Amino acid sequence: MQNQEVYDELIAKFEKLFGSKPAVVAYAPGRIEVLGNHTDYNEGFVFSAAIDKGTFFAASPADDDTVTLVARDIGPDGETYTCKLSDVKKVESGATWANYPLGTFNWLFDGEPSKAGRGFKAVFGGNIPLGAGLSSSAALEMSTVLALSKIYGIKKDKVALAKIGQKAEHTFAGCPCGLLDQASSLYGKAGALVKSDFRSCTFENVSMGDSVAFMMVKSNAKHALVDGAYASRRQACEDAARHFASVLRHPVTHLRDVSTAEWVLYRGGLDETKARRAIHPIGEDERVLKGAELLEKGDVAGFGALMFDSHESSRNWFENSCEELDTIVDAAKTIPGVLGARLSGGGFGGSCCLLVRPEAADEISAKIKAKYKAVHGDEPTCAVIKPSEGAHLV
Ligand code: GLA
């Protein structure tokens, strides 16, 4: 469904349920991660982009202290969750989808939602395929936070808004994510990448020109970061940073402070698995910085080669790839018109991001589908993605 259709349906649904138009509607897009994997919580660098699909959040203040959330996309007719301001807390079972908007609302008021004074009613829905690694959850958080800060007259900068969504993920949804997804959704720009520095929390838009496009290839492998794999990777990185802090002569607080050369020389004494995990974000930081230099020179082919390297690092060191994603990247390497390919986002399933020549897109997608089908029996979904505008009020 196109964004306009989603919006029209949502407004109609809101009016039908609540008898008036919403006071506010906010839109926030999903994201693709282009280069720099698992670097955000290591205070490193990432290239990403907001996509042309997202989530709309339509809301009005309530007359009393009730919070009403309607998820348009769940079940045939949507699903509703309600609670009182005094009872805003993590939903443990059933309507666990409510944790994203509820957690966001909770942290918009610094964990004291009663301070809102009165509740709100909202309907939300979107067109980001779920489980594809396109950050539908961050899109929901960022559309929620934009709409609710408007309703309650709260003014915060974008970094603070992104952190509210991240806190909702950590405490309500149970994923210890970095800030990448929320920041990409807020800082996206049409036709441009977002280059993020997660130490200084600064975000820059960089164009890649018209000679290349991105293609997302969604495997049919499950993508769930709430289970332990993401958390254990993050833990390993933090443990490795402590090791390097104890053996290097300069200050190390995160893996951002360690170079590949230092990893080679100073990994002795670090547990083997943790050392393997650590070299991934360390190498990714270096690839992002190298990629930025190449883009400045207009070398998109060189940038693409770094994407292939990124995937090898995921596959061999971080072990957050899987057979399905490897099939896509291995196939992509053999197809003319593909400049680079890598897994995008948390990993363990979800999607690959390909850098392609736009004129070859149809042929590339047909070939990827055929090669994937020959191995796994079903077809992945391929879509050309347009880097798009970030979150905004509609
Ligand atoms: C998920 C997380 C992000 C980031 C990526 C991997 O998308 O939500 O914070 O860590 O994985 O780069």
mmCIF file of C-alpha atoms and ligand atoms in Angstrom:
data_model
loop_
_atom_site.group_PDB
_atom_site.id
_atom_site.type_symbol
_atom_site.label_atom_id
_atom_site.label_comp_id
_atom_site.label_asym_id
_atom_site.label_seq_id
_atom_site.Cartn_x
_atom_site.Cartn_y
_atom_site.Cartn_z
ATOM 1 C CA MET A 1 0.000 0.000 0.000
ATOM 2 C CA GLN A 2 1.254 3.500 -0.796
ATOM 3 C CA ASN A 3 1.722 6.030 2.026
ATOM 4 C CA GLN A 4 -1.251 8.137 0.909
ATOM 5 C CA GLU A 5 -3.593 5.134 1.046
ATOM 6 C CA VAL A 6 -2.338 4.168 4.505
ATOM 7 C CA TYR A 7 -2.903 7.723 5.685
ATOM 8 C CA ASP A 8 -6.440 7.941 4.215
ATOM 9 C CA GLU A 9 -7.458 4.615 5.763
ATOM 10 C CA LEU A 10 -6.063 5.582 9.118
ATOM 11 C CA ILE A 11 -7.924 8.883 9.233
ATOM 12 C CA ALA A 12 -11.162 7.132 8.237
ATOM 13 C CA LYS A 13 -10.631 4.531 10.953
ATOM 14 C CA PHE A 14 -9.923 7.224 13.565
ATOM 15 C CA GLU A 15 -13.107 9.111 12.650
ATOM 16 C CA LYS A 16 -15.178 5.944 12.725
ATOM 17 C CA LEU A 17 -13.875 4.961 16.156
ATOM 18 C CA PHE A 18 -13.756 8.351 17.869
ATOM 19 C CA GLY A 19 -16.282 10.456 15.931
ATOM 20 C CA SER A 20 -13.870 13.263 14.993
ATOM 21 C CA LYS A 21 -10.681 13.883 13.051
ATOM 22 C CA PRO A 22 -7.356 13.368 14.886
ATOM 23 C CA ALA A 23 -5.782 16.510 16.356
ATOM 24 C CA VAL A 24 -2.337 15.416 15.170
ATOM 25 C CA VAL A 25 -0.883 12.953 12.679
ATOM 26 C CA ALA A 26 2.811 12.102 12.592
ATOM 27 C CA TYR A 27 4.710 9.972 10.096
ATOM 28 C CA ALA A 28 8.023 8.189 10.632
ATOM 29 C CA PRO A 29 9.829 6.009 8.076
ATOM 30 C CA GLY A 30 11.695 2.722 8.465
ATOM 31 C CA ARG A 31 15.395 2.543 7.632
ATOM 32 C CA ILE A 32 17.990 0.560 5.773
ATOM 33 C CA GLU A 33 21.452 0.108 7.204
ATOM 34 C CA VAL A 34 23.990 0.534 4.416
ATOM 35 C CA LEU A 35 27.396 0.246 6.119
ATOM 36 C CA GLY A 36 28.446 0.012 9.771
ATOM 37 C CA ASN A 37 26.883 -2.962 11.537
ATOM 38 C CA HIS A 38 26.523 -3.156 15.330
ATOM 39 C CA THR A 39 28.653 -0.024 15.618
ATOM 40 C CA ASP A 40 25.995 2.264 17.130
ATOM 41 C CA TYR A 41 26.159 0.962 20.719
ATOM 42 C CA ASN A 42 29.952 0.878 20.372
ATOM 43 C CA GLU A 43 29.822 4.662 19.831
ATOM 44 C CA GLY A 44 30.902 4.251 16.219
ATOM 45 C CA PHE A 45 29.825 5.240 12.708
ATOM 46 C CA VAL A 46 27.020 4.155 10.367
ATOM 47 C CA PHE A 47 25.701 4.931 6.902
ATOM 48 C CA SER A 48 21.946 4.383 6.742
ATOM 49 C CA ALA A 49 18.913 5.857 5.005
ATOM 50 C CA ALA A 50 15.261 6.432 5.788
ATOM 51 C CA ILE A 51 13.013 4.528 3.368
ATOM 52 C CA ASP A 52 9.821 5.450 1.529
ATOM 53 C CA LYS A 53 7.658 3.304 3.792
ATOM 54 C CA GLY A 54 6.692 4.074 7.357
ATOM 55 C CA THR A 55 4.164 4.354 10.144
ATOM 56 C CA PHE A 56 1.447 6.964 10.685
ATOM 57 C CA PHE A 57 0.311 7.762 14.214
ATOM 58 C CA ALA A 58 -2.979 9.706 14.470
ATOM 59 C CA ALA A 59 -3.916 11.013 17.915
ATOM 60 C CA SER A 60 -6.113 13.368 19.938
ATOM 61 C CA PRO A 61 -6.122 14.240 23.642
ATOM 62 C CA ALA A 62 -8.597 12.209 25.742
ATOM 63 C CA ASP A 63 -11.243 13.844 27.958
ATOM 64 C CA ASP A 64 -10.046 11.841 30.955
ATOM 65 C CA ASP A 65 -7.019 9.835 32.105
ATOM 66 C CA THR A 66 -7.482 6.961 29.651
ATOM 67 C CA VAL A 67 -4.892 5.904 27.091
ATOM 68 C CA THR A 68 -6.417 4.165 24.048
ATOM 69 C CA LEU A 69 -4.178 2.628 21.411
ATOM 70 C CA VAL A 70 -5.524 1.023 18.241
ATOM 71 C CA ALA A 71 -3.163 -0.998 16.030
ATOM 72 C CA ARG A 72 -4.820 -0.911 12.612
ATOM 73 C CA ASP A 73 -2.621 -3.638 11.145
ATOM 74 C CA ILE A 74 -3.234 -6.387 13.707
ATOM 75 C CA GLY A 75 -5.970 -8.871 12.876
ATOM 76 C CA PRO A 76 -8.727 -8.237 10.306
ATOM 77 C CA ASP A 77 -10.161 -5.248 12.143
ATOM 78 C CA GLY A 78 -7.298 -3.907 14.248
ATOM 79 C CA GLU A 79 -6.698 -4.459 17.939
ATOM 80 C CA THR A 80 -7.246 -2.091 20.876
ATOM 81 C CA TYR A 81 -5.342 -1.655 24.123
ATOM 82 C CA THR A 82 -6.491 0.684 26.891
ATOM 83 C CA CYS A 83 -5.177 1.608 30.299
ATOM 84 C CA LYS A 84 -5.262 4.461 32.816
ATOM 85 C CA LEU A 85 -2.388 6.925 33.128
ATOM 86 C CA SER A 86 -1.617 5.475 36.543
ATOM 87 C CA ASP A 87 -1.316 2.017 34.990
ATOM 88 C CA VAL A 88 1.091 2.602 32.105
ATOM 89 C CA LYS A 89 3.559 -0.300 32.289
ATOM 90 C CA LYS A 90 5.153 -2.994 30.183
ATOM 91 C CA VAL A 91 2.572 -5.360 28.653
ATOM 92 C CA GLU A 92 3.834 -8.860 29.457
ATOM 93 C CA SER A 93 1.470 -10.928 27.312
ATOM 94 C CA GLY A 94 -1.300 -10.485 24.744
ATOM 95 C CA ALA A 95 -1.125 -7.006 23.213
ATOM 96 C CA THR A 96 2.684 -6.763 23.470
ATOM 97 C CA TRP A 97 2.654 -4.516 20.357
ATOM 98 C CA ALA A 98 1.446 -1.770 22.729
ATOM 99 C CA ASN A 99 4.874 -1.730 24.404
ATOM 100 C CA TYR A 100 6.356 0.448 21.643
ATOM 101 C CA PRO A 101 3.905 3.382 21.829
ATOM 102 C CA LEU A 102 3.297 2.901 25.559
ATOM 103 C CA GLY A 103 7.005 2.806 26.394
ATOM 104 C CA THR A 104 7.550 5.889 24.246
ATOM 105 C CA PHE A 105 4.747 7.756 26.032
ATOM 106 C CA ASN A 106 6.165 6.644 29.392
ATOM 107 C CA TRP A 107 9.661 8.023 28.656
ATOM 108 C CA LEU A 108 8.363 11.196 27.024
ATOM 109 C CA PHE A 109 7.284 11.949 30.607
ATOM 110 C CA ASP A 110 10.544 10.645 32.125
ATOM 111 C CA GLY A 111 8.879 7.520 33.462
ATOM 112 C CA GLU A 112 6.059 9.422 35.165
ATOM 113 C CA PRO A 113 3.167 9.306 32.664
ATOM 114 C CA SER A 114 0.677 10.533 35.308
ATOM 115 C CA LYS A 115 2.296 13.932 34.827
ATOM 116 C CA ALA A 116 0.599 14.043 31.400
ATOM 117 C CA GLY A 117 -2.566 15.036 33.289
ATOM 118 C CA ARG A 118 -4.853 13.472 30.736
ATOM 119 C CA GLY A 119 -4.672 10.528 28.395
ATOM 120 C CA PHE A 120 -4.853 10.310 24.627
ATOM 121 C CA LYS A 121 -6.480 8.187 21.950
ATOM 122 C CA ALA A 122 -4.568 7.029 18.917
ATOM 123 C CA VAL A 123 -4.760 4.842 15.836
ATOM 124 C CA PHE A 124 -1.573 3.805 14.099
ATOM 125 C CA GLY A 125 -0.623 1.763 11.063
ATOM 126 C CA GLY A 126 1.918 1.566 8.296
ATOM 127 C CA ASN A 127 3.357 -0.277 5.336
ATOM 128 C CA ILE A 128 6.766 -1.507 6.513
ATOM 129 C CA PRO A 129 6.965 -5.278 6.112
ATOM 130 C CA LEU A 130 7.366 -6.796 9.581
ATOM 131 C CA GLY A 131 10.390 -8.949 10.439
ATOM 132 C CA ALA A 132 12.300 -7.591 7.438
ATOM 133 C CA GLY A 133 14.891 -5.689 9.477
ATOM 134 C CA LEU A 134 13.539 -2.336 8.272
ATOM 135 C CA SER A 135 12.876 -1.038 11.781
ATOM 136 C CA SER A 136 9.109 -0.937 11.871
ATOM 137 C CA SER A 137 9.385 -0.643 15.657
ATOM 138 C CA ALA A 138 11.548 2.502 15.535
ATOM 139 C CA ALA A 139 9.117 3.990 12.983
ATOM 140 C CA LEU A 140 6.288 3.388 15.445
ATOM 141 C CA GLU A 141 8.252 4.915 18.325
ATOM 142 C CA MET A 142 9.268 7.987 16.342
ATOM 143 C CA SER A 143 5.768 8.631 14.949
ATOM 144 C CA THR A 144 4.423 8.212 18.492
ATOM 145 C CA VAL A 145 6.933 10.587 20.048
ATOM 146 C CA LEU A 146 6.383 13.276 17.397
ATOM 147 C CA ALA A 147 2.595 13.137 17.677
ATOM 148 C CA LEU A 148 2.513 13.017 21.480
ATOM 149 C CA SER A 149 5.072 15.766 22.011
ATOM 150 C CA LYS A 150 2.869 17.961 19.813
ATOM 151 C CA ILE A 151 -0.273 17.042 21.767
ATOM 152 C CA TYR A 152 1.339 17.703 25.147
ATOM 153 C CA GLY A 153 3.317 20.745 24.016
ATOM 154 C CA ILE A 154 6.700 19.178 24.844
ATOM 155 C CA LYS A 155 9.734 20.537 22.984
ATOM 156 C CA LYS A 156 12.805 18.308 22.707
ATOM 157 C CA ASP A 157 15.591 18.047 20.145
ATOM 158 C CA LYS A 158 15.829 15.075 17.779
ATOM 159 C CA VAL A 159 18.542 13.289 19.751
ATOM 160 C CA ALA A 160 16.376 13.405 22.878
ATOM 161 C CA LEU A 161 13.381 12.086 20.882
ATOM 162 C CA ALA A 162 15.477 9.233 19.468
ATOM 163 C CA LYS A 163 16.660 8.331 22.987
ATOM 164 C CA ILE A 164 13.074 8.169 24.230
ATOM 165 C CA GLY A 165 12.341 5.512 21.592
ATOM 166 C CA GLN A 166 15.520 3.654 22.482
ATOM 167 C CA LYS A 167 14.548 3.621 26.155
ATOM 168 C CA ALA A 168 11.147 2.192 25.216
ATOM 169 C CA GLU A 169 12.961 -0.615 23.364
ATOM 170 C CA HIS A 170 15.231 -1.319 26.329
ATOM 171 C CA THR A 171 12.618 -1.295 29.066
ATOM 172 C CA PHE A 172 9.246 -2.101 27.467
ATOM 173 C CA ALA A 173 10.179 -4.185 24.393
ATOM 174 C CA GLY A 174 13.256 -5.927 25.827
ATOM 175 C CA CYS A 175 15.830 -5.214 23.099
ATOM 176 C CA PRO A 176 19.093 -3.494 24.210
ATOM 177 C CA CYS A 177 19.433 -1.719 20.833
ATOM 178 C CA GLY A 178 21.620 1.249 19.924
ATOM 179 C CA LEU A 179 20.289 4.527 18.548
ATOM 180 C CA LEU A 180 20.630 3.786 14.832
ATOM 181 C CA ASP A 181 17.047 2.967 13.935
ATOM 182 C CA GLN A 182 15.459 5.925 15.700
ATOM 183 C CA ALA A 183 18.117 8.375 14.453
ATOM 184 C CA SER A 184 17.824 7.182 10.843
ATOM 185 C CA SER A 185 14.062 7.615 10.968
ATOM 186 C CA LEU A 186 14.422 11.189 12.255
ATOM 187 C CA TYR A 187 17.401 12.379 10.189
ATOM 188 C CA GLY A 188 16.541 10.820 6.805
ATOM 189 C CA LYS A 189 16.587 13.023 3.728
ATOM 190 C CA ALA A 190 15.203 12.382 0.247
ATOM 191 C CA GLY A 191 17.917 11.036 -2.058
ATOM 192 C CA ALA A 192 20.570 10.979 0.672
ATOM 193 C CA LEU A 193 22.252 8.724 3.186
ATOM 194 C CA VAL A 194 22.480 9.525 6.872
ATOM 195 C CA LYS A 195 26.061 9.375 8.156
ATOM 196 C CA SER A 196 25.922 9.023 11.927
ATOM 197 C CA ASP A 197 28.545 9.436 14.605
ATOM 198 C CA PHE A 198 27.156 7.827 17.747
ATOM 199 C CA ARG A 199 29.770 9.318 20.059
ATOM 200 C CA SER A 200 29.073 12.950 19.320
ATOM 201 C CA CYS A 201 25.474 12.130 18.237
ATOM 202 C CA THR A 202 25.887 14.138 15.065
ATOM 203 C CA PHE A 203 24.145 13.265 11.833
ATOM 204 C CA GLU A 204 24.976 14.372 8.322
ATOM 205 C CA ASN A 205 23.230 13.784 4.987
ATOM 206 C CA VAL A 206 25.403 12.533 2.137
ATOM 207 C CA SER A 207 24.240 12.001 -1.441
ATOM 208 C CA MET A 208 25.342 9.004 -3.517
ATOM 209 C CA GLY A 209 24.197 10.431 -6.836
ATOM 210 C CA ASP A 210 21.811 8.913 -9.380
ATOM 211 C CA SER A 211 24.084 6.252 -10.813
ATOM 212 C CA VAL A 212 23.233 3.776 -8.050
ATOM 213 C CA ALA A 213 20.178 2.587 -6.140
ATOM 214 C CA PHE A 214 19.523 0.342 -3.170
ATOM 215 C CA MET A 215 17.675 -2.943 -3.395
ATOM 216 C CA MET A 216 16.403 -4.657 -0.278
ATOM 217 C CA VAL A 217 16.153 -8.418 -0.502
ATOM 218 C CA LYS A 218 14.068 -9.892 2.289
ATOM 219 C CA SER A 219 14.971 -13.464 3.157
ATOM 220 C CA ASN A 220 12.337 -15.673 4.663
ATOM 221 C CA ALA A 221 14.498 -16.305 7.697
ATOM 222 C CA LYS A 222 13.059 -15.192 11.011
ATOM 223 C CA HIS A 223 14.346 -11.952 12.463
ATOM 224 C CA ALA A 224 13.877 -11.507 16.186
ATOM 225 C CA LEU A 225 16.272 -9.378 18.168
ATOM 226 C CA VAL A 226 14.390 -9.645 21.418
ATOM 227 C CA ASP A 227 15.815 -13.104 22.029
ATOM 228 C CA GLY A 228 19.307 -13.377 23.453
ATOM 229 C CA ALA A 229 21.522 -13.173 20.353
ATOM 230 C CA TYR A 230 21.581 -9.383 20.005
ATOM 231 C CA ALA A 231 22.090 -8.879 23.729
ATOM 232 C CA SER A 232 24.935 -11.410 23.870
ATOM 233 C CA ARG A 233 26.731 -9.666 20.976
ATOM 234 C CA ARG A 234 26.420 -6.345 22.733
ATOM 235 C CA GLN A 235 27.714 -7.851 25.979
ATOM 236 C CA ALA A 236 30.718 -9.372 24.204
ATOM 237 C CA CYS A 237 31.592 -5.966 22.703
ATOM 238 C CA GLU A 238 31.400 -4.294 26.106
ATOM 239 C CA ASP A 239 33.556 -6.980 27.718
ATOM 240 C CA ALA A 240 36.104 -6.667 24.893
ATOM 241 C CA ALA A 241 36.209 -2.876 25.335
ATOM 242 C CA ARG A 242 37.080 -3.404 29.017
ATOM 243 C CA HIS A 243 39.909 -5.731 28.006
ATOM 244 C CA PHE A 244 41.370 -3.174 25.579
ATOM 245 C CA ALA A 245 40.991 -0.432 28.188
ATOM 246 C CA SER A 246 43.233 -2.480 30.471
ATOM 247 C CA VAL A 247 45.995 -3.111 27.914
ATOM 248 C CA LEU A 248 46.111 0.015 25.721
ATOM 249 C CA ARG A 249 47.843 3.179 26.847
ATOM 250 C CA HIS A 250 45.160 5.539 25.536
ATOM 251 C CA PRO A 251 41.633 5.793 26.979
ATOM 252 C CA VAL A 252 39.115 3.199 25.777
ATOM 253 C CA THR A 253 35.484 3.396 26.796
ATOM 254 C CA HIS A 254 33.990 1.655 23.738
ATOM 255 C CA LEU A 255 35.277 -0.375 20.781
ATOM 256 C CA ARG A 256 35.201 2.893 18.834
ATOM 257 C CA ASP A 257 38.514 3.627 20.572
ATOM 258 C CA VAL A 258 40.271 0.492 19.267
ATOM 259 C CA SER A 259 41.802 0.074 15.783
ATOM 260 C CA THR A 260 42.196 -3.136 13.797
ATOM 261 C CA ALA A 261 45.968 -2.847 14.233
ATOM 262 C CA GLU A 262 45.533 -2.645 18.013
ATOM 263 C CA TRP A 263 43.148 -5.587 17.978
ATOM 264 C CA VAL A 264 45.828 -7.679 16.249
ATOM 265 C CA LEU A 265 48.518 -6.710 18.752
ATOM 266 C CA TYR A 266 46.569 -6.529 21.996
ATOM 267 C CA ARG A 267 43.890 -9.216 21.833
ATOM 268 C CA GLY A 268 46.058 -11.649 23.845
ATOM 269 C CA GLY A 269 44.300 -12.639 27.055
ATOM 270 C CA LEU A 270 40.856 -11.816 25.625
ATOM 271 C CA ASP A 271 38.442 -14.736 25.366
ATOM 272 C CA GLU A 272 38.456 -16.078 21.766
ATOM 273 C CA THR A 273 34.733 -15.585 21.101
ATOM 274 C CA LYS A 274 34.790 -12.043 22.476
ATOM 275 C CA ALA A 275 37.832 -11.239 20.330
ATOM 276 C CA ARG A 276 35.969 -12.519 17.225
ATOM 277 C CA ARG A 277 32.955 -10.381 18.085
ATOM 278 C CA ALA A 278 35.055 -7.269 18.752
ATOM 279 C CA ILE A 279 36.820 -7.135 15.393
ATOM 280 C CA HIS A 280 33.470 -6.729 13.608
ATOM 281 C CA PRO A 281 32.458 -3.266 14.883
ATOM 282 C CA ILE A 282 36.128 -2.207 14.908
ATOM 283 C CA GLY A 283 36.451 -3.088 11.208
ATOM 284 C CA GLU A 284 33.019 -1.634 10.419
ATOM 285 C CA ASP A 285 34.004 1.759 11.846
ATOM 286 C CA GLU A 286 37.057 1.770 9.607
ATOM 287 C CA ARG A 287 34.967 0.761 6.608
ATOM 288 C CA VAL A 288 32.452 3.564 7.192
ATOM 289 C CA LEU A 289 35.227 6.171 7.391
ATOM 290 C CA LYS A 290 36.867 4.735 4.276
ATOM 291 C CA GLY A 291 33.451 4.637 2.574
ATOM 292 C CA ALA A 292 32.921 8.334 3.324
ATOM 293 C CA GLU A 293 36.237 9.167 1.635
ATOM 294 C CA LEU A 294 35.319 7.069 -1.398
ATOM 295 C CA LEU A 295 31.918 8.731 -1.727
ATOM 296 C CA GLU A 296 33.558 12.123 -1.681
ATOM 297 C CA LYS A 297 35.584 11.030 -4.693
ATOM 298 C CA GLY A 298 32.473 9.572 -6.353
ATOM 299 C CA ASP A 299 33.849 6.020 -6.113
ATOM 300 C CA VAL A 300 30.586 4.102 -5.639
ATOM 301 C CA ALA A 301 32.170 0.830 -6.797
ATOM 302 C CA GLY A 302 34.773 1.131 -4.015
ATOM 303 C CA PHE A 303 31.973 1.828 -1.555
ATOM 304 C CA GLY A 304 30.145 -1.301 -2.775
ATOM 305 C CA ALA A 305 33.244 -3.436 -2.233
ATOM 306 C CA LEU A 306 33.250 -2.333 1.424
ATOM 307 C CA MET A 307 29.668 -3.594 1.712
ATOM 308 C CA PHE A 308 30.796 -7.062 0.583
ATOM 309 C CA ASP A 309 33.624 -6.905 3.172
ATOM 310 C CA SER A 310 31.103 -5.948 5.823
ATOM 311 C CA HIS A 311 29.083 -9.066 5.126
ATOM 312 C CA GLU A 312 32.169 -11.302 5.327
ATOM 313 C CA SER A 313 32.901 -9.797 8.723
ATOM 314 C CA SER A 314 29.338 -10.536 9.875
ATOM 315 C CA ARG A 315 29.508 -14.052 8.519
ATOM 316 C CA ASN A 316 32.918 -14.983 9.911
ATOM 317 C CA TRP A 317 33.470 -12.920 13.038
ATOM 318 C CA PHE A 318 30.237 -11.565 14.449
ATOM 319 C CA GLU A 319 28.247 -14.620 13.350
ATOM 320 C CA ASN A 320 25.035 -12.655 12.937
ATOM 321 C CA SER A 321 24.369 -13.866 9.412
ATOM 322 C CA CYS A 322 22.506 -17.041 8.438
ATOM 323 C CA GLU A 323 22.364 -19.377 5.421
ATOM 324 C CA GLU A 324 19.586 -17.435 3.724
ATOM 325 C CA LEU A 325 21.410 -14.087 3.940
ATOM 326 C CA ASP A 326 24.654 -15.724 2.799
ATOM 327 C CA THR A 327 22.854 -17.172 -0.236
ATOM 328 C CA ILE A 328 21.661 -13.685 -1.208
ATOM 329 C CA VAL A 329 25.097 -12.073 -0.843
ATOM 330 C CA ASP A 330 26.899 -14.923 -2.600
ATOM 331 C CA ALA A 331 24.408 -14.728 -5.482
ATOM 332 C CA ALA A 332 24.693 -10.938 -5.617
ATOM 333 C CA LYS A 333 28.482 -11.178 -6.062
ATOM 334 C CA THR A 334 28.056 -13.023 -9.363
ATOM 335 C CA ILE A 335 25.430 -10.724 -10.915
ATOM 336 C CA PRO A 336 26.474 -7.843 -13.196
ATOM 337 C CA GLY A 337 25.117 -4.520 -11.997
ATOM 338 C CA VAL A 338 25.509 -5.356 -8.284
ATOM 339 C CA LEU A 339 28.222 -3.214 -6.677
ATOM 340 C CA GLY A 340 27.866 -4.394 -3.089
ATOM 341 C CA ALA A 341 25.687 -6.471 -0.754
ATOM 342 C CA ARG A 342 25.508 -7.117 2.967
ATOM 343 C CA LEU A 343 23.082 -7.983 5.701
ATOM 344 C CA SER A 344 21.280 -4.924 7.043
ATOM 345 C CA GLY A 345 20.411 -4.366 10.708
ATOM 346 C CA GLY A 346 20.645 -6.743 13.622
ATOM 347 C CA GLY A 347 21.091 -9.856 11.478
ATOM 348 C CA PHE A 348 20.116 -13.492 12.212
ATOM 349 C CA GLY A 349 17.546 -13.198 9.391
ATOM 350 C CA GLY A 350 15.743 -10.202 7.929
ATOM 351 C CA SER A 351 17.083 -8.495 4.809
ATOM 352 C CA CYS A 352 20.162 -7.786 2.750
ATOM 353 C CA CYS A 353 20.907 -4.371 1.326
ATOM 354 C CA LEU A 354 22.312 -4.340 -2.222
ATOM 355 C CA LEU A 355 23.938 -1.429 -3.999
ATOM 356 C CA VAL A 356 22.884 -1.738 -7.643
ATOM 357 C CA ARG A 357 22.853 0.003 -10.997
ATOM 358 C CA PRO A 358 19.192 1.090 -11.309
ATOM 359 C CA GLU A 359 18.895 0.069 -14.972
ATOM 360 C CA ALA A 360 19.814 -3.532 -14.028
ATOM 361 C CA ALA A 361 17.381 -3.798 -11.087
ATOM 362 C CA ASP A 362 14.778 -6.049 -12.765
ATOM 363 C CA GLU A 363 17.355 -8.496 -14.009
ATOM 364 C CA ILE A 364 19.137 -8.544 -10.650
ATOM 365 C CA SER A 365 15.969 -9.279 -8.739
ATOM 366 C CA ALA A 366 14.997 -12.116 -11.150
ATOM 367 C CA LYS A 367 18.433 -13.703 -10.788
ATOM 368 C CA ILE A 368 18.556 -13.396 -6.998
ATOM 369 C CA LYS A 369 15.104 -14.957 -6.711
ATOM 370 C CA ALA A 370 16.062 -17.880 -8.950
ATOM 371 C CA LYS A 371 19.312 -18.586 -7.089
ATOM 372 C CA TYR A 372 17.638 -18.333 -3.683
ATOM 373 C CA LYS A 373 14.770 -20.583 -4.777
ATOM 374 C CA ALA A 374 17.183 -23.248 -6.007
ATOM 375 C CA VAL A 375 18.683 -23.487 -2.500
ATOM 376 C CA HIS A 376 15.829 -22.695 -0.100
ATOM 377 C CA GLY A 377 12.731 -23.633 -2.125
ATOM 378 C CA ASP A 378 10.933 -20.297 -1.792
ATOM 379 C CA GLU A 379 11.521 -16.793 -3.140
ATOM 380 C CA PRO A 380 12.811 -13.730 -1.314
ATOM 381 C CA THR A 381 11.118 -10.350 -1.829
ATOM 382 C CA CYS A 382 13.134 -7.738 -3.744
ATOM 383 C CA ALA A 383 12.340 -4.017 -3.713
ATOM 384 C CA VAL A 384 14.211 -0.948 -4.898
ATOM 385 C CA ILE A 385 14.356 1.517 -2.010
ATOM 386 C CA LYS A 386 14.344 5.275 -2.393
ATOM 387 C CA PRO A 387 16.210 7.088 0.406
ATOM 388 C CA SER A 388 13.477 9.354 1.710
ATOM 389 C CA GLU A 389 12.550 12.200 4.002
ATOM 390 C CA GLY A 390 12.726 11.586 7.749
ATOM 391 C CA ALA A 391 9.925 11.715 10.328
ATOM 392 C CA HIS A 392 7.583 14.728 10.421
ATOM 393 C CA LEU A 393 4.153 15.916 11.409
ATOM 394 C CA VAL A 394 1.663 15.531 8.566
HETATM 395 C C1 GLA B 1 19.360 -3.266 15.131
HETATM 396 C C2 GLA B 1 19.432 -2.307 16.328
HETATM 397 C C3 GLA B 1 20.347 -1.120 16.014
HETATM 398 C C4 GLA B 1 21.705 -1.578 15.487
HETATM 399 C C5 GLA B 1 21.542 -2.618 14.390
HETATM 400 C C6 GLA B 1 22.844 -3.252 13.973
HETATM 401 O O1 GLA B 1 18.735 -2.641 14.058
HETATM 402 O O2 GLA B 1 18.149 -1.860 16.663
HETATM 403 O O3 GLA B 1 20.481 -0.313 17.148
HETATM 404 O O4 GLA B 1 22.499 -2.047 16.536
HETATM 405 O O5 GLA B 1 20.673 -3.673 14.770
HETATM 406 O O6 GLA B 1 23.706 -2.311 13.430
#
